[in-house]
Amino acid sequence: MATIDSFTPLVCIVDFHHARGPEIETWIGVKDGEDPATENDWSLLPFLALPDGSHASSEELSYFTLRRGALARPTSSVFGIACTRQLDAKELVHRSVEVTRSSVQKAVVAVVDNPYAFAKIREKLSAVTKAWFAQKDFRDHTVIEQFQDSLVRTSKDAIEERDEYVGLSLREILHEYKSQTLVLFKCCLLQPKMLFFGANCERLCLLQFALISLIPGLIRNLQDCADPKLNTYEERLERPTSLRTSDRASLLSYMGLPLQLFGKGSLFGPYTPLQQLDILGDFGTKSYIAGSTNTLLLQQKDRYSEVMINLDDHSVNVFSPSLKQPLSLSVPDRRWIDFLTQTVNDTWDEANPNRPKTHGYAGSEEFIRLQFEEYLLALVSAVKYRQHVEKHGSDPKALLSEMSTDPASEFGSAWVEAWMRTDNYRIFNKVTDSELFDIVEPRHPDAGGLTVEDVQRRLAQQVAELHLDERLNESRVVINKHLATGQQRVSSAFNKVWSDIEVMRENQKKRADDGRAAASTTTSETQNTQADQISTTSRGPDIAQAQAAVQAASVKAGAYLSSWSTWAAEKRKTGWKSSAPNSPAPDSQPPRNVAVEKDSKEEKIQQPHASPSASPSASPSSPPQR
């Protein structure tokens, strides 16, 4: 196992200044005049301690990594955990002039050299921060100094070989992500750019720790994870020369575990603020596992990630086309992860999700870890046997008689080919024996082709994922509620109909009575009208109107006779035949106001007469022609 130099745990207080933003207020446990932030270039420590969105909750915890040593000569990685709280400024016992806002936000940060004790540190840190804020006087650092002393004493104690696992409960992960849990595990081994996003910073960080803890021994070998330039693990790693099968640590080391995910070109940042995006986008950063709570990264997820895991909606999005086929689970993979998921679901306890409701071993944390360890050992053994077959395939004696097919294909041929191109496989292959398959059987834990039971189990799980029982129960409640409401509405409708019918009957009766009364009134009025007409008819004619009509007719008749008399006298003077019969003169025509009757005699009188001026040959002295 690679070793690193000793490191004394540090504690600091980070304050959010209203004008300067996050800044380190003071260090606890360092000599006067020393500033670890300046010595190690931890300029981003304040932003790591106060994550985005921490002001929205009463308490928030963040986990992060720091490079130990100067920027030009990094030596190793250290790990930080911060607890952030806030207090109403009115409640402060002593309010300094720097406090200008309505609330005060501070974080207590612990920096240690290994993360496997985070579970214990987390509980102490949360209690210490809560007690410090309860004092309401931030000048008193006694409780924080005592916390730093306890960290120093704990670091000097002998470290047990038993792993102290960090992260979310594996039962919760399997319950929420189901088969996607194995996809995430195999994705980590391919070392892509994985970005985790979620509003809850602590849960975001713990999910990443839980995934890498599934690789046995990796949680104790993260000395190169804080900077892509670090590669001390590979430089100090030696090939095992002995094996004790009764010793689990010796067996894992001989089998090439842990698979080192974080070496040169790789980065692990459980919480990564926006100020570290330049590191993620740097050309030297080939792969990383990082987390963020800032929604701005969702708008640029294609740029900063090949795989994004959204904790808010439990989705896994693969953006890189080269990863889609390798991350498709094989039939044995699905059978294996479905068995684990079903075991967890059968023993699930809502009151205590971390422990099976049967209090047994099946479905427990240790049970799940052992299953993943068995899966990983079978995987590396099967890949070693594939290499052996490619090298000695022509010699039947060098092959295993019980292996008729390639056992590595049970894990997905596309995934195996992609894994063999990664850096962690290169390191594994360099320090392991070529015949590991003699130690661990090179066979998938659930090897075999697709069976009817696989299809039935898969269908049952898919139906269970639809939550049909819950939806049917909800539907029953809704239907019963609607039936009761409908019954009330029907009763109300019938009552209303009957009341409307009664009202209609009353209206009809009233209209009938009104009609009869109106009919009797109309009959009397008709009789009165007829009597008036009879009396009007018996009256004499209107004498004045008759006299006016006769006078108008006399005027018209007098005008007519006068006009004809004038015209006849003029004709006698000029003669009756002094003009052509077809050319009457305009001045000899009868007046326009004379009504010429279309009588045959009058037509005969009008036609032969004409004006003397109508014909030039006519003479005024010539006698009339008869």
XYZ file of C-alpha atoms in Angstrom:
626
model
C 0.000 0.000 0.000
C 1.323 3.396 -0.875
C 2.057 5.698 2.054
C 2.109 9.453 2.428
C 3.723 11.768 4.928
C 1.922 12.451 8.222
C -0.437 15.373 8.378
C -1.788 17.163 11.446
C -5.551 17.783 11.220
C -6.483 21.429 10.863
C -9.611 23.408 11.663
C -10.581 26.826 10.356
C -13.547 29.183 10.373
C -14.886 30.590 7.108
C -17.057 33.700 7.131
C -19.234 35.170 4.413
C -18.380 38.862 4.194
C -21.058 41.085 2.688
C -18.530 42.917 0.469
C -15.602 40.512 -0.026
C -17.539 37.264 -0.167
C -16.327 34.010 1.471
C -13.037 34.327 3.314
C -11.048 32.472 5.974
C -11.556 34.183 9.306
C -9.074 32.232 11.472
C -7.165 28.944 11.777
C -7.317 26.668 14.820
C -4.339 24.427 15.712
C -1.568 26.236 13.811
C 1.387 28.216 15.098
C 1.291 31.969 15.193
C 2.216 33.514 11.887
C 1.467 30.383 9.867
C -1.207 30.356 7.194
C -1.857 26.927 5.653
C -4.014 28.494 2.948
C -1.094 30.580 1.700
C 1.492 27.808 2.063
C -0.587 25.265 0.122
C -2.334 27.694 -2.246
C -5.812 26.953 -0.906
C -7.355 30.088 -2.346
C -10.586 28.222 -3.171
C -11.095 26.837 0.337
C -13.719 29.498 1.289
C -15.785 28.682 -1.803
C -15.525 24.947 -1.068
C -16.688 25.494 2.516
C -19.710 27.645 1.586
C -21.440 25.808 -1.280
C -23.921 27.423 -3.626
C -27.399 27.455 -2.147
C -26.258 26.844 1.451
C -28.154 29.955 2.591
C -31.428 28.199 1.806
C -31.022 25.599 4.601
C -30.382 25.776 8.325
C -27.405 23.406 8.031
C -25.388 22.243 5.036
C -22.317 20.018 4.779
C -19.843 19.856 1.934
C -16.980 17.448 1.206
C -14.007 18.388 -0.962
C -10.393 17.624 -1.771
C -7.337 19.897 -1.529
C -3.877 19.633 -2.994
C -1.231 19.498 -0.285
C 1.947 21.388 -1.142
C 2.716 24.289 -3.406
C 1.237 24.547 -6.858
C 4.611 23.886 -8.518
C 5.406 20.850 -6.302
C 2.221 19.069 -5.151
C 2.911 16.130 -2.856
C -0.426 14.557 -1.965
C -4.118 15.180 -1.334
C -5.973 16.117 1.819
C -9.691 16.080 2.470
C -12.002 18.704 3.884
C -15.450 18.629 5.405
C -17.330 21.830 6.240
C -20.502 22.467 8.234
C -22.332 25.698 7.399
C -24.973 27.378 9.569
C -26.521 30.829 9.813
C -27.884 32.990 12.615
C -30.128 36.045 12.791
C -27.926 39.087 13.431
C -30.386 40.411 16.035
C -29.643 37.424 18.278
C -25.891 38.093 18.485
C -24.499 38.910 21.914
C -21.711 40.911 20.330
C -22.377 42.385 16.908
C -19.245 43.671 15.196
C -19.199 46.533 12.732
C -18.562 44.016 9.929
C -22.067 42.604 10.358
C -24.296 44.671 8.104
C -26.797 42.066 6.935
C -29.799 40.581 8.704
C -28.097 37.167 9.118
C -24.602 35.841 9.743
C -23.328 32.808 7.817
C -20.221 30.897 8.886
C -18.685 27.471 8.349
C -16.443 25.315 10.531
C -14.001 23.340 8.392
C -11.939 20.257 9.283
C -9.035 19.232 7.035
C -7.638 15.693 7.439
C -5.324 13.453 5.442
C -7.796 10.597 4.811
C -11.540 10.420 4.222
C -12.349 7.018 5.699
C -12.995 8.583 9.127
C -15.456 11.109 7.692
C -18.434 9.283 9.174
C -17.236 9.933 12.741
C -15.906 13.404 11.995
C -19.179 14.434 10.434
C -21.208 13.792 13.592
C -18.703 15.642 15.802
C -18.415 18.563 13.409
C -22.174 19.028 13.187
C -22.544 18.989 16.984
C -19.624 21.397 17.501
C -20.929 23.882 14.915
C -24.412 23.805 16.420
C -23.009 24.388 19.933
C -20.811 27.257 18.736
C -23.767 28.995 17.088
C -25.877 28.430 20.202
C -23.418 30.620 22.154
C -24.412 33.550 19.893
C -20.951 34.955 20.510
C -18.486 34.094 17.743
C -15.522 35.492 19.685
C -15.406 32.383 21.888
C -13.570 29.522 20.054
C -13.221 27.151 22.999
C -15.519 24.448 21.664
C -13.791 24.536 18.267
C -10.332 24.264 19.841
C -11.444 21.192 21.769
C -12.731 19.685 18.549
C -9.354 20.218 16.870
C -7.546 18.539 19.779
C -9.800 15.491 19.457
C -8.956 15.210 15.752
C -5.235 15.227 16.538
C -5.612 12.502 19.184
C -7.684 10.352 16.851
C -5.134 10.615 14.029
C -2.345 9.339 16.322
C -4.271 6.213 17.269
C -3.616 3.001 15.388
C -5.778 2.728 12.279
C -7.811 -0.447 12.143
C -7.675 -2.613 9.080
C -11.455 -2.692 8.960
C -12.706 -0.183 6.441
C -14.743 2.756 7.682
C -17.102 3.206 4.777
C -18.073 6.708 3.741
C -21.112 7.675 1.741
C -24.779 6.996 1.331
C -26.310 3.725 2.354
C -25.941 1.217 -0.469
C -29.440 0.022 0.309
C -30.788 3.493 -0.444
C -28.820 3.675 -3.693
C -30.128 0.308 -4.894
C -33.645 1.197 -3.830
C -33.570 4.493 -5.748
C -31.418 3.697 -8.793
C -32.010 -0.076 -9.124
C -30.158 -1.399 -12.197
C -28.608 2.019 -12.810
C -26.423 1.348 -9.753
C -24.400 -1.211 -11.702
C -24.268 1.177 -14.674
C -22.734 3.861 -12.436
C -20.247 1.388 -10.960
C -19.055 0.186 -14.358
C -19.022 3.777 -15.623
C -16.575 4.755 -12.869
C -14.227 1.986 -14.032
C -14.202 3.421 -17.559
C -12.903 6.759 -16.140
C -15.026 9.204 -18.152
C -15.913 12.758 -17.152
C -18.708 12.124 -14.654
C -20.616 15.074 -13.232
C -23.086 14.733 -10.371
C -25.719 17.423 -9.835
C -28.141 17.957 -6.977
C -29.614 20.624 -4.717
C -28.557 18.798 -1.540
C -24.777 19.184 -1.308
C -24.165 16.533 1.360
C -26.183 13.875 -0.423
C -24.419 14.794 -3.662
C -20.989 14.210 -2.117
C -21.902 11.042 -0.225
C -23.216 9.341 -3.361
C -19.813 9.744 -5.000
C -18.012 8.387 -1.936
C -20.401 5.418 -1.848
C -19.643 4.511 -5.471
C -15.860 4.599 -5.128
C -16.080 2.681 -1.832
C -17.439 -0.285 -3.820
C -13.893 -0.792 -5.146
C -12.136 -2.534 -2.247
C -9.265 -0.522 -0.803
C -9.716 2.588 -2.966
C -11.005 4.786 -0.134
C -7.583 4.404 1.559
C -5.608 5.231 -1.587
C -6.878 8.603 -2.737
C -3.606 10.481 -2.284
C -3.568 11.571 -5.956
C -7.222 12.539 -6.387
C -6.981 16.305 -5.714
C -4.783 17.244 -8.686
C -4.448 15.727 -12.175
C -0.664 16.206 -11.891
C -0.299 13.771 -8.987
C 0.774 10.193 -9.718
C 2.478 8.997 -6.539
C 0.392 5.823 -6.230
C 1.601 4.360 -9.508
C 5.150 5.517 -8.902
C 5.337 3.746 -5.544
C 3.264 0.692 -6.466
C 5.058 -2.664 -6.490
C 3.990 -6.032 -7.825
C 2.958 -8.508 -5.086
C 5.301 -11.470 -4.749
C 3.344 -13.578 -2.282
C -0.227 -14.582 -1.578
C -2.012 -15.676 1.563
C -5.477 -16.800 0.571
C -6.605 -16.698 4.196
C -5.789 -12.987 4.359
C -8.354 -10.844 2.565
C -5.981 -7.866 2.199
C -3.289 -10.098 0.674
C -5.801 -11.648 -1.723
C -7.130 -8.286 -2.880
C -3.620 -6.915 -3.387
C -2.565 -9.971 -5.398
C -5.662 -9.613 -7.589
C -4.638 -6.037 -8.441
C -7.113 -4.188 -6.229
C -7.818 -1.415 -5.726
C -8.277 -0.351 -9.336
C -6.816 3.145 -9.189
C -9.293 5.575 -10.751
C -7.444 8.743 -9.730
C -3.930 9.046 -11.026
C -2.267 11.257 -13.576
C -4.873 13.184 -15.549
C -7.726 12.340 -13.137
C -9.552 14.361 -10.475
C -11.970 13.672 -7.648
C -14.005 16.644 -6.410
C -17.092 15.615 -4.394
C -18.074 19.285 -4.314
C -16.699 21.479 -7.085
C -17.566 25.205 -7.146
C -17.735 27.280 -10.303
C -14.286 28.642 -9.512
C -12.829 25.197 -10.329
C -14.366 24.871 -13.768
C -11.048 25.811 -15.351
C -9.544 22.637 -13.868
C -12.364 20.493 -15.231
C -11.943 22.020 -18.688
C -8.154 21.859 -18.655
C -6.467 19.818 -21.378
C -4.544 17.826 -18.784
C -7.739 16.653 -17.057
C -8.757 13.478 -18.896
C -11.303 12.143 -16.437
C -12.985 13.117 -13.200
C -15.772 12.406 -10.756
C -17.113 15.745 -9.556
C -20.262 17.228 -8.069
C -21.971 20.604 -8.270
C -25.060 22.295 -6.864
C -25.058 25.210 -9.315
C -27.728 25.065 -12.025
C -25.466 26.937 -14.458
C -23.649 23.670 -15.110
C -26.891 22.153 -16.389
C -26.817 24.656 -19.235
C -23.291 23.508 -20.203
C -23.569 19.841 -19.281
C -22.445 18.667 -22.734
C -19.259 20.690 -22.397
C -18.238 19.635 -18.912
C -19.453 16.043 -18.740
C -19.729 12.829 -20.711
C -22.070 11.317 -18.125
C -24.348 13.375 -15.868
C -26.156 12.021 -12.822
C -29.032 14.199 -11.628
C -29.908 13.395 -8.034
C -33.028 15.550 -8.090
C -34.810 13.329 -10.626
C -32.671 10.145 -10.232
C -31.617 10.168 -13.882
C -28.390 9.004 -15.547
C -27.661 10.743 -18.878
C -24.891 9.482 -21.161
C -23.834 12.184 -23.631
C -20.775 10.497 -25.166
C -21.746 8.203 -28.076
C -18.708 6.016 -27.395
C -20.093 5.136 -23.948
C -23.667 4.243 -24.839
C -22.993 0.685 -26.014
C -20.398 -0.223 -23.351
C -22.732 0.922 -20.578
C -25.561 -1.322 -21.800
C -25.906 -4.160 -19.292
C -25.575 -7.748 -20.459
C -28.127 -10.442 -19.584
C -26.014 -11.836 -16.681
C -25.443 -8.276 -15.456
C -29.166 -7.595 -15.359
C -29.861 -10.896 -13.654
C -27.216 -10.109 -11.028
C -28.315 -6.536 -10.260
C -31.999 -7.518 -10.333
C -31.271 -10.118 -7.651
C -29.601 -7.491 -5.442
C -32.401 -4.986 -6.016
C -35.077 -7.542 -5.227
C -33.259 -8.584 -2.047
C -33.154 -4.979 -0.881
C -36.805 -4.360 -1.764
C -37.919 -7.520 0.049
C -36.166 -6.358 3.219
C -36.932 -2.632 2.878
C -37.990 -0.763 5.989
C -39.280 2.778 5.535
C -38.673 3.586 9.190
C -34.994 2.535 8.958
C -33.803 2.229 5.328
C -30.202 1.441 6.323
C -31.086 -1.860 7.941
C -33.149 -4.834 6.661
C -36.479 -5.209 8.387
C -35.613 -8.866 9.050
C -32.398 -7.787 10.875
C -30.648 -10.508 8.891
C -27.563 -10.604 6.714
C -29.351 -10.768 3.337
C -29.842 -7.264 2.020
C -27.506 -5.632 4.554
C -24.647 -3.230 3.756
C -22.023 -5.934 4.237
C -23.994 -8.310 2.026
C -24.127 -5.761 -0.820
C -20.420 -4.917 -0.555
C -19.480 -8.570 -0.626
C -21.581 -9.080 -3.774
C -19.802 -6.207 -5.551
C -16.408 -7.499 -4.408
C -17.217 -10.939 -5.792
C -18.385 -9.358 -9.051
C -15.176 -7.326 -9.416
C -12.885 -10.282 -8.676
C -14.722 -12.410 -11.233
C -14.428 -9.563 -13.749
C -10.641 -9.148 -13.516
C -10.184 -12.921 -13.554
C -12.335 -13.323 -16.687
C -10.388 -10.579 -18.495
C -7.096 -12.257 -17.574
C -8.407 -15.536 -18.958
C -9.381 -13.816 -22.210
C -5.807 -12.591 -22.590
C -4.577 -16.102 -21.832
C -6.807 -17.599 -24.520
C -5.631 -15.031 -27.071
C -2.037 -15.959 -26.304
C -2.359 -19.773 -25.910
C -5.492 -20.502 -27.867
C -3.755 -23.030 -30.104
C -2.779 -25.201 -27.114
C -5.825 -27.040 -25.713
C -3.888 -28.132 -22.661
C -3.358 -24.543 -21.602
C -7.108 -23.857 -21.555
C -9.677 -24.570 -18.884
C -11.793 -27.530 -19.890
C -14.958 -26.157 -18.275
C -14.710 -22.880 -20.245
C -16.148 -23.388 -23.713
C -16.849 -19.702 -24.346
C -15.238 -16.381 -23.481
C -16.249 -15.647 -19.854
C -15.396 -11.954 -20.245
C -18.256 -11.550 -22.733
C -20.683 -12.222 -19.875
C -19.737 -8.771 -18.538
C -20.353 -7.147 -21.937
C -17.792 -7.382 -24.721
C -18.061 -3.675 -25.563
C -17.491 -2.706 -21.929
C -14.478 -5.025 -21.560
C -12.867 -3.592 -24.688
C -13.440 -0.043 -23.419
C -12.066 -0.889 -19.980
C -8.885 -2.370 -21.447
C -8.117 1.100 -22.867
C -8.244 2.896 -19.502
C -5.361 3.911 -17.227
C -6.594 1.893 -14.271
C -6.537 -1.262 -16.415
C -3.022 -0.416 -17.585
C -1.832 -0.171 -13.983
C -3.721 -3.326 -13.035
C -2.293 -5.324 -15.912
C 1.243 -4.129 -15.133
C 1.327 -5.337 -11.530
C -0.750 -8.566 -11.680
C 0.007 -12.110 -12.630
C -1.141 -13.369 -16.003
C -2.901 -16.381 -14.457
C -5.178 -14.817 -11.885
C -7.951 -17.109 -13.108
C -6.260 -19.897 -11.141
C -7.036 -18.010 -7.912
C -10.590 -16.833 -8.651
C -12.872 -18.649 -11.094
C -13.250 -16.585 -14.291
C -17.013 -16.738 -14.418
C -19.777 -14.170 -14.018
C -21.620 -14.612 -10.702
C -24.860 -15.064 -12.672
C -23.488 -16.524 -15.906
C -25.864 -18.043 -18.431
C -28.090 -17.123 -21.303
C -31.488 -15.515 -21.216
C -34.128 -17.703 -19.577
C -37.865 -17.516 -19.064
C -37.272 -16.703 -15.393
C -35.181 -13.692 -16.424
C -37.997 -12.381 -18.603
C -40.625 -12.976 -15.924
C -38.508 -11.340 -13.239
C -37.768 -8.368 -15.465
C -41.434 -7.906 -16.337
C -42.406 -8.184 -12.670
C -39.884 -5.505 -11.756
C -41.031 -3.217 -14.534
C -44.636 -3.628 -13.409
C -43.562 -2.951 -9.829
C -41.775 0.192 -10.957
C -45.069 1.448 -12.358
C -46.527 1.328 -8.809
C -49.815 -0.009 -10.131
C -51.014 -1.095 -6.686
C -50.493 2.383 -5.292
C -52.154 3.950 -8.302
C -55.102 1.515 -8.063
C -55.541 2.318 -4.375
C -55.493 6.004 -5.195
C -57.930 5.368 -8.034
C -60.276 3.480 -5.708
C -60.275 6.349 -3.245
C -60.871 8.858 -6.027
C -63.646 6.739 -7.578
C -65.421 6.262 -4.237
C -65.137 9.965 -3.578
C -66.562 10.777 -6.994
C -69.368 8.215 -6.513
C -70.367 9.797 -3.224
C -70.195 13.233 -4.772
C -72.128 12.014 -7.816
C -74.830 10.520 -5.621
C -75.251 13.819 -3.852
C -75.338 15.631 -7.154
C -77.974 13.209 -8.561
C -80.152 13.629 -5.462
C -79.813 17.382 -5.690
C -80.629 17.242 -9.404
C -83.823 15.209 -8.817
C -84.928 17.550 -6.040
C -84.307 20.493 -8.311
C -86.267 18.845 -11.162
C -89.264 18.240 -8.923
C -89.152 21.790 -7.603
C -88.896 23.075 -11.185
C -91.930 20.977 -12.153
C -93.955 22.431 -9.277
C -92.918 25.937 -10.246
C -93.856 25.182 -13.852
C -97.292 23.953 -12.785
C -97.890 27.064 -10.720
C -96.805 29.257 -13.650
C -99.094 27.396 -16.067
C -102.011 27.730 -13.691
C -101.307 31.401 -13.256
C -101.031 31.909 -17.021
C -104.348 30.084 -17.557
C -106.104 32.327 -15.039
C -104.559 35.396 -16.615
C -105.650 34.168 -20.082
C -109.223 33.741 -19.025
C -109.326 37.188 -17.508
C -107.712 38.681 -20.595
C -110.229 36.883 -22.852
C -113.210 38.355 -21.031
C -111.639 41.808 -21.207
C -110.940 41.434 -24.949
C -114.559 40.393 -25.652
C -115.949 43.502 -24.026
C -113.473 45.714 -25.850
C -114.410 44.102 -29.196
C -118.063 44.729 -28.606
C -117.351 48.379 -27.822
C -115.253 48.759 -30.989
C -117.982 47.276 -33.197
C -120.487 49.665 -31.736
C -118.216 52.591 -32.504
C -117.811 51.426 -36.091
C -121.548 51.152 -36.547
C -122.062 54.628 -35.193
C -119.348 55.985 -37.502
C -120.866 54.327 -40.575
C -124.285 55.858 -39.916
C -122.860 59.386 -39.976
C -123.267 61.643 -43.185
C -120.513 62.440 -45.763
C -117.855 65.098 -45.158
C -119.301 68.245 -47.017
C -116.139 70.363 -46.807
C -113.937 67.688 -48.397
C -116.397 67.173 -51.272
C -116.571 70.921 -52.030
C -112.740 71.196 -52.174
C -112.558 68.352 -54.669
C -115.175 69.905 -56.970
C -113.390 73.276 -56.912
C -110.051 71.708 -57.917
C -111.688 69.875 -60.807
C -113.303 73.118 -62.043
C -109.937 74.935 -62.068
C -108.313 72.178 -64.125
C -111.218 72.139 -66.618
C -111.136 75.929 -67.058
C -107.393 75.886 -67.738
C -107.858 73.158 -70.294
C -110.640 74.988 -72.211
C -108.727 78.287 -72.156
C -105.673 76.654 -73.667
C -107.643 75.135 -76.557
C -109.444 78.351 -77.237
C -106.164 80.245 -77.511
C -104.711 77.632 -79.843
C -107.819 77.549 -82.099
C -107.902 81.357 -82.464
C -104.275 81.379 -83.515
C -104.938 78.750 -86.160
C -107.754 80.694 -87.641
C -105.442 83.660 -88.122
C -102.615 81.732 -89.774
C -104.643 79.241 -91.657
C -105.162 75.560 -91.103
C -102.983 74.240 -94.004
C -100.085 76.662 -94.251
C -97.415 74.163 -93.128
C -96.311 70.724 -94.097
C -98.194 68.057 -92.358
C -95.047 66.249 -91.096
C -93.130 69.371 -89.790
C -95.029 71.115 -87.038
C -93.523 74.333 -85.734
C -92.572 74.500 -82.084
C -94.459 77.729 -81.494
C -97.670 76.445 -83.037
C -97.832 73.398 -80.776
C -100.485 73.271 -78.141
C -99.412 74.247 -74.669
C -97.600 71.559 -72.580
C -99.990 71.878 -69.719
C -102.884 70.864 -71.924
C -103.919 67.299 -71.435
C -104.301 65.876 -74.929
C -106.715 63.040 -74.959
C -105.931 60.147 -77.256
C -109.205 60.369 -79.064
C -109.369 59.565 -82.750
C -111.015 62.864 -83.652
C -108.486 64.961 -81.779
C -105.625 63.045 -83.429
C -107.073 63.917 -86.804
C -107.266 67.611 -85.856
C -103.689 67.794 -84.585
C -101.899 65.990 -87.386
C -102.646 68.255 -90.497
C -101.883 71.609 -88.817
C -98.370 73.113 -88.759
C -96.684 76.414 -88.163
C -96.148 78.675 -91.244
C -92.483 78.936 -90.550
C -92.038 75.170 -90.765
C -91.997 75.266 -94.601
C -90.152 77.971 -96.607
C -92.365 77.446 -99.666
C -95.454 78.406 -97.800
C -96.633 82.009 -98.208
C -98.434 83.863 -95.412
C -100.812 85.471 -98.006
C -101.722 82.307 -99.760
C -105.248 81.200 -99.119
C -105.828 78.219 -97.041
C -106.115 75.019 -98.932
C -109.155 72.970 -98.439
